[in-house]
């Protein structure tokens, strides 16, 4: 039972353009969402997060949007850079169990020149 | 500040054997979580230890166990290895001071291959 889904296994975007990575969840108890970036042979690195009381959170080139009614979140990267090429995981957690993250299967982003 | 370290980085074992993986969290972090990553499954939560006690547990069989020491270092043990246990095992640490301490820092993982 995949409670967090990333339906696009891969995405290719030109440098300078916007990258949009999507994530859907089914568990209505999730109230905190995170995005992690992972390079080969390294552990995931925290990127940005959002609480369910917000619908948007911005950090430099990265913005996460949350649509609670649709149980959908997205990560926007503007402008995309070649160094952004990595696998991106969305993750979700319930209040009181912050350490127990439920991850999606990841989307491989390739930013081309 | 040093990051999360995991040893060994690579391991090859035979079916039926047991294995122990080690994780040293970031200094000052008291919570250590373990995840299994397999192709197509994403990362799946195994368990979390805080102050030497298991605080959260995922849906894995009892063959998977762990412990945490007083210095917050953690070990994970898998007994009676199966081929399906071949995976990247990731450890993550966080301050863990509250149950809403979400930001976790991951180590590079231990790649376990079971033959």
mmCIF file of C-alpha atoms in Angstrom:
data_model
loop_
_atom_site.group_PDB
_atom_site.id
_atom_site.type_symbol
_atom_site.label_atom_id
_atom_site.label_comp_id
_atom_site.label_asym_id
_atom_site.label_seq_id
_atom_site.Cartn_x
_atom_site.Cartn_y
_atom_site.Cartn_z
ATOM 1 C CA UNK A 1 0.000 0.000 0.000
ATOM 2 C CA UNK A 2 1.886 3.017 -1.310
ATOM 3 C CA UNK A 3 0.672 5.932 0.788
ATOM 4 C CA UNK A 4 2.958 8.429 -0.951
ATOM 5 C CA UNK A 5 3.198 8.251 -4.717
ATOM 6 C CA UNK A 6 5.430 9.885 -7.234
ATOM 7 C CA UNK A 7 3.944 8.817 -10.529
ATOM 8 C CA UNK A 8 6.685 10.189 -12.745
ATOM 9 C CA UNK A 9 9.828 8.084 -12.402
ATOM 10 C CA UNK A 10 11.798 10.541 -14.493
ATOM 11 C CA UNK A 11 11.719 14.096 -15.778
ATOM 12 C CA UNK A 12 13.956 15.940 -18.217
ATOM 13 C CA UNK A 13 14.091 19.741 -18.214
ATOM 14 C CA UNK A 14 16.253 22.278 -20.004
ATOM 15 C CA UNK A 15 18.576 24.451 -17.993
ATOM 16 C CA UNK A 16 16.897 27.712 -16.997
ATOM 17 C CA UNK A 17 13.389 26.317 -17.286
ATOM 18 C CA UNK A 18 11.038 25.348 -14.483
ATOM 19 C CA UNK A 19 11.077 21.817 -13.065
ATOM 20 C CA UNK A 20 7.850 20.608 -11.494
ATOM 21 C CA UNK A 21 7.916 17.414 -9.477
ATOM 22 C CA UNK A 22 4.645 15.994 -8.232
ATOM 23 C CA UNK A 23 3.629 13.872 -5.293
ATOM 24 C CA UNK A 24 0.284 12.440 -4.170
ATOM 25 C CA UNK A 25 -0.626 10.944 -0.836
ATOM 26 C CA UNK A 26 -3.542 8.936 0.447
ATOM 27 C CA UNK A 27 -3.210 9.100 4.228
ATOM 28 C CA UNK A 28 -5.263 12.050 5.517
ATOM 29 C CA UNK A 29 -3.347 11.904 8.813
ATOM 30 C CA UNK A 30 -0.194 13.192 7.140
ATOM 31 C CA UNK A 31 0.353 16.788 8.134
ATOM 32 C CA UNK A 32 3.986 17.466 7.394
ATOM 33 C CA UNK A 33 5.690 17.023 4.058
ATOM 34 C CA UNK A 34 9.307 17.137 3.005
ATOM 35 C CA UNK A 35 11.357 16.926 -0.159
ATOM 36 C CA UNK A 36 14.740 15.269 -0.227
ATOM 37 C CA UNK A 37 17.336 15.204 -2.972
ATOM 38 C CA UNK A 38 19.611 12.235 -3.507
ATOM 39 C CA UNK A 39 22.794 11.933 -5.525
ATOM 40 C CA UNK A 40 24.281 8.518 -6.337
ATOM 41 C CA UNK A 41 26.321 6.974 -3.522
ATOM 42 C CA UNK A 42 25.081 9.578 -1.048
ATOM 43 C CA UNK A 43 22.252 9.663 1.450
ATOM 44 C CA UNK A 44 19.190 11.864 0.831
ATOM 45 C CA UNK A 45 19.644 15.544 1.636
ATOM 46 C CA UNK A 46 16.812 17.616 3.063
ATOM 47 C CA UNK A 47 15.618 20.273 0.648
ATOM 48 C CA UNK A 48 12.432 21.931 1.802
ATOM 49 C CA UNK A 49 9.353 21.159 3.877
ATOM 50 C CA UNK A 50 5.812 22.344 4.430
ATOM 51 C CA UNK A 51 3.318 22.006 7.219
ATOM 52 C CA UNK A 52 -0.318 21.272 6.474
ATOM 53 C CA UNK A 53 -1.320 24.662 7.870
ATOM 54 C CA UNK A 54 0.367 26.296 4.891
ATOM 55 C CA UNK A 55 -0.191 25.961 1.172
ATOM 56 C CA UNK A 56 3.159 27.281 0.020
ATOM 57 C CA UNK A 57 6.728 27.464 1.243
ATOM 58 C CA UNK A 58 9.584 29.100 -0.579
ATOM 59 C CA UNK A 59 13.340 28.803 -0.208
ATOM 60 C CA UNK A 60 15.407 30.422 -2.925
ATOM 61 C CA UNK A 61 14.838 28.596 -6.193
ATOM 62 C CA UNK A 62 12.691 25.953 -4.508
ATOM 63 C CA UNK A 63 8.984 26.285 -3.773
ATOM 64 C CA UNK A 64 6.708 23.602 -2.427
ATOM 65 C CA UNK A 65 2.951 23.816 -2.908
ATOM 66 C CA UNK A 66 0.434 21.813 -0.911
ATOM 67 C CA UNK A 67 -3.164 21.158 -1.942
ATOM 68 C CA UNK A 68 -4.710 19.369 1.018
ATOM 69 C CA UNK A 69 -8.092 18.802 -0.562
ATOM 70 C CA UNK A 70 -6.469 17.035 -3.502
ATOM 71 C CA UNK A 71 -3.836 15.376 -1.289
ATOM 72 C CA UNK A 72 -1.214 16.644 -3.678
ATOM 73 C CA UNK A 73 2.044 18.478 -3.342
ATOM 74 C CA UNK A 74 4.532 19.717 -5.864
ATOM 75 C CA UNK A 75 8.075 21.005 -5.877
ATOM 76 C CA UNK A 76 8.971 23.802 -8.274
ATOM 77 C CA UNK A 77 12.581 24.553 -9.120
ATOM 78 C CA UNK A 78 13.142 27.838 -10.929
ATOM 79 C CA UNK A 79 15.436 28.231 -12.755
ATOM 80 C CA UNK A 80 16.654 24.659 -13.095
ATOM 81 C CA UNK A 81 20.403 24.133 -13.090
ATOM 82 C CA UNK A 82 22.503 21.125 -14.179
ATOM 83 C CA UNK A 83 23.524 20.586 -10.542
ATOM 84 C CA UNK A 84 19.873 19.927 -9.732
ATOM 85 C CA UNK A 85 20.078 16.631 -11.607
ATOM 86 C CA UNK A 86 19.355 14.023 -8.939
ATOM 87 C CA UNK A 87 16.589 11.796 -7.614
ATOM 88 C CA UNK A 88 13.948 13.700 -5.653
ATOM 89 C CA UNK A 89 11.881 12.030 -2.960
ATOM 90 C CA UNK A 90 8.823 13.430 -1.300
ATOM 91 C CA UNK A 91 8.100 12.257 2.218
ATOM 92 C CA UNK A 92 5.257 12.654 4.672
ATOM 93 C CA UNK A 93 4.758 12.343 8.386
ATOM 94 C CA UNK A 94 2.021 12.457 10.985
ATOM 95 C CA UNK A 95 2.020 14.697 14.030
ATOM 96 C CA UNK A 96 3.926 13.104 16.869
ATOM 97 C CA UNK A 97 5.851 10.666 14.679
ATOM 98 C CA UNK A 98 8.277 13.012 12.991
ATOM 99 C CA UNK A 99 10.986 10.388 12.697
ATOM 100 C CA UNK A 100 8.719 7.961 10.839
ATOM 101 C CA UNK A 101 8.811 9.338 7.321
ATOM 102 C CA UNK A 102 6.862 7.676 4.526
ATOM 103 C CA UNK A 103 8.663 8.194 1.247
ATOM 104 C CA UNK A 104 7.588 8.113 -2.353
ATOM 105 C CA UNK A 105 9.550 6.082 -4.876
ATOM 106 C CA UNK A 106 11.368 9.093 -6.255
ATOM 107 C CA UNK A 107 11.590 11.058 -9.489
ATOM 108 C CA UNK A 108 14.866 11.265 -11.369
ATOM 109 C CA UNK A 109 15.368 14.810 -12.631
ATOM 110 C CA UNK A 110 17.753 15.432 -15.499
ATOM 111 C CA UNK A 111 18.552 19.048 -16.273
ATOM 112 C CA UNK A 112 20.018 19.347 -19.743
ATOM 113 C CA UNK A 113 22.132 22.118 -21.202
ATOM 114 C CA UNK B 1 30.351 19.206 12.447
ATOM 115 C CA UNK B 2 30.742 15.661 11.148
ATOM 116 C CA UNK B 3 27.786 14.127 9.371
ATOM 117 C CA UNK B 4 26.100 10.803 9.901
ATOM 118 C CA UNK B 5 28.499 7.931 9.333
ATOM 119 C CA UNK B 6 27.641 4.349 8.499
ATOM 120 C CA UNK B 7 29.864 1.314 8.490
ATOM 121 C CA UNK B 8 30.539 -0.733 6.559
ATOM 122 C CA UNK B 9 29.681 0.928 3.252
ATOM 123 C CA UNK B 10 29.434 -2.342 1.367
ATOM 124 C CA UNK B 11 28.725 -5.860 2.533
ATOM 125 C CA UNK B 12 28.187 -9.218 0.853
ATOM 126 C CA UNK B 13 26.544 -11.996 2.815
ATOM 127 C CA UNK B 14 25.086 -15.415 2.110
ATOM 128 C CA UNK B 15 21.489 -16.464 2.656
ATOM 129 C CA UNK B 16 20.883 -17.616 6.203
ATOM 130 C CA UNK B 17 23.667 -15.557 7.715
ATOM 131 C CA UNK B 18 23.145 -12.580 9.950
ATOM 132 C CA UNK B 19 24.536 -9.075 9.616
ATOM 133 C CA UNK B 20 25.087 -6.054 11.836
ATOM 134 C CA UNK B 21 25.221 -2.513 10.487
ATOM 135 C CA UNK B 22 26.416 0.490 12.427
ATOM 136 C CA UNK B 23 25.415 4.148 12.446
ATOM 137 C CA UNK B 24 26.979 7.098 14.237
ATOM 138 C CA UNK B 25 24.679 10.125 14.344
ATOM 139 C CA UNK B 26 25.607 13.766 14.219
ATOM 140 C CA UNK B 27 26.986 14.932 17.532
ATOM 141 C CA UNK B 28 24.152 16.025 19.794
ATOM 142 C CA UNK B 29 21.494 14.116 17.886
ATOM 143 C CA UNK B 30 19.644 11.616 20.029
ATOM 144 C CA UNK B 31 17.261 10.120 17.500
ATOM 145 C CA UNK B 32 18.394 7.532 14.968
ATOM 146 C CA UNK B 33 16.095 6.082 12.322
ATOM 147 C CA UNK B 34 16.762 3.260 9.894
ATOM 148 C CA UNK B 35 15.382 2.914 6.375
ATOM 149 C CA UNK B 36 15.605 0.252 3.695
ATOM 150 C CA UNK B 37 15.795 1.295 0.053
ATOM 151 C CA UNK B 38 15.130 -1.255 -2.683
ATOM 152 C CA UNK B 39 14.511 -0.652 -6.409
ATOM 153 C CA UNK B 40 10.896 0.338 -6.999
ATOM 154 C CA UNK B 41 10.042 0.548 -3.280
ATOM 155 C CA UNK B 42 11.521 3.879 -2.334
ATOM 156 C CA UNK B 43 12.686 4.227 1.226
ATOM 157 C CA UNK B 44 10.814 2.230 3.828
ATOM 158 C CA UNK B 45 10.982 3.044 7.510
ATOM 159 C CA UNK B 46 12.350 0.267 9.689
ATOM 160 C CA UNK B 47 12.506 1.743 13.194
ATOM 161 C CA UNK B 48 13.622 4.689 15.270
ATOM 162 C CA UNK B 49 15.596 4.777 18.484
ATOM 163 C CA UNK B 50 15.695 7.638 20.942
ATOM 164 C CA UNK B 51 17.607 7.565 24.206
ATOM 165 C CA UNK B 52 18.294 3.846 23.818
ATOM 166 C CA UNK B 53 14.585 3.014 23.400
ATOM 167 C CA UNK B 54 12.717 2.046 20.281
ATOM 168 C CA UNK B 55 10.230 4.869 19.797
ATOM 169 C CA UNK B 56 8.688 3.995 16.412
ATOM 170 C CA UNK B 57 8.557 0.863 14.315
ATOM 171 C CA UNK B 58 7.729 0.117 10.694
ATOM 172 C CA UNK B 59 6.228 -2.994 9.151
ATOM 173 C CA UNK B 60 9.194 -5.306 8.938
ATOM 174 C CA UNK B 61 9.504 -8.867 10.277
ATOM 175 C CA UNK B 62 11.181 -9.604 13.582
ATOM 176 C CA UNK B 63 14.362 -10.640 11.759
ATOM 177 C CA UNK B 64 15.118 -6.936 11.647
ATOM 178 C CA UNK B 65 16.134 -5.522 14.992
ATOM 179 C CA UNK B 66 18.145 -2.659 16.336
ATOM 180 C CA UNK B 67 19.540 -1.042 19.387
ATOM 181 C CA UNK B 68 20.996 2.238 20.503
ATOM 182 C CA UNK B 69 23.830 2.877 22.883
ATOM 183 C CA UNK B 70 24.214 5.591 25.492
ATOM 184 C CA UNK B 71 26.348 7.649 23.083
ATOM 185 C CA UNK B 72 23.437 7.549 20.573
ATOM 186 C CA UNK B 73 25.287 5.262 18.183
ATOM 187 C CA UNK B 74 22.957 2.659 16.757
ATOM 188 C CA UNK B 75 23.235 -0.802 15.280
ATOM 189 C CA UNK B 76 20.828 -2.686 13.097
ATOM 190 C CA UNK B 77 20.800 -6.456 12.897
ATOM 191 C CA UNK B 78 19.231 -8.696 10.293
ATOM 192 C CA UNK B 79 19.127 -12.393 11.067
ATOM 193 C CA UNK B 80 18.555 -15.312 8.705
ATOM 194 C CA UNK B 81 19.235 -13.219 5.629
ATOM 195 C CA UNK B 82 17.061 -13.655 2.551
ATOM 196 C CA UNK B 83 17.803 -12.649 -1.031
ATOM 197 C CA UNK B 84 15.117 -9.945 -0.734
ATOM 198 C CA UNK B 85 17.085 -8.259 2.031
ATOM 199 C CA UNK B 86 19.556 -7.008 -0.556
ATOM 200 C CA UNK B 87 19.153 -3.256 -0.325
ATOM 201 C CA UNK B 88 20.679 0.044 0.615
ATOM 202 C CA UNK B 89 20.225 0.572 4.352
ATOM 203 C CA UNK B 90 20.137 4.198 5.362
ATOM 204 C CA UNK B 91 20.444 5.669 8.778
ATOM 205 C CA UNK B 92 19.199 9.148 9.655
ATOM 206 C CA UNK B 93 19.652 11.229 12.760
ATOM 207 C CA UNK B 94 17.799 14.158 14.227
ATOM 208 C CA UNK B 95 17.790 16.064 17.455
ATOM 209 C CA UNK B 96 14.657 14.160 18.425
ATOM 210 C CA UNK B 97 13.966 16.578 21.233
ATOM 211 C CA UNK B 98 10.303 16.703 20.332
ATOM 212 C CA UNK B 99 8.087 14.300 18.480
ATOM 213 C CA UNK B 100 7.725 16.960 15.797
ATOM 214 C CA UNK B 101 11.408 17.275 15.034
ATOM 215 C CA UNK B 102 11.071 16.474 11.355
ATOM 216 C CA UNK B 103 14.366 17.321 9.731
ATOM 217 C CA UNK B 104 16.495 14.219 9.446
ATOM 218 C CA UNK B 105 20.078 13.993 8.250
ATOM 219 C CA UNK B 106 20.963 10.861 6.346
ATOM 220 C CA UNK B 107 24.179 8.917 6.169
ATOM 221 C CA UNK B 108 25.552 7.532 2.876
ATOM 222 C CA UNK B 109 24.098 4.094 3.535
ATOM 223 C CA UNK B 110 25.340 0.520 3.664
ATOM 224 C CA UNK B 111 24.867 -1.490 0.490
ATOM 225 C CA UNK B 112 24.018 -5.063 1.499
ATOM 226 C CA UNK B 113 24.076 -7.816 -1.099
ATOM 227 C CA UNK B 114 22.748 -11.239 -0.155
ATOM 228 C CA UNK B 115 23.801 -14.133 -2.403
#
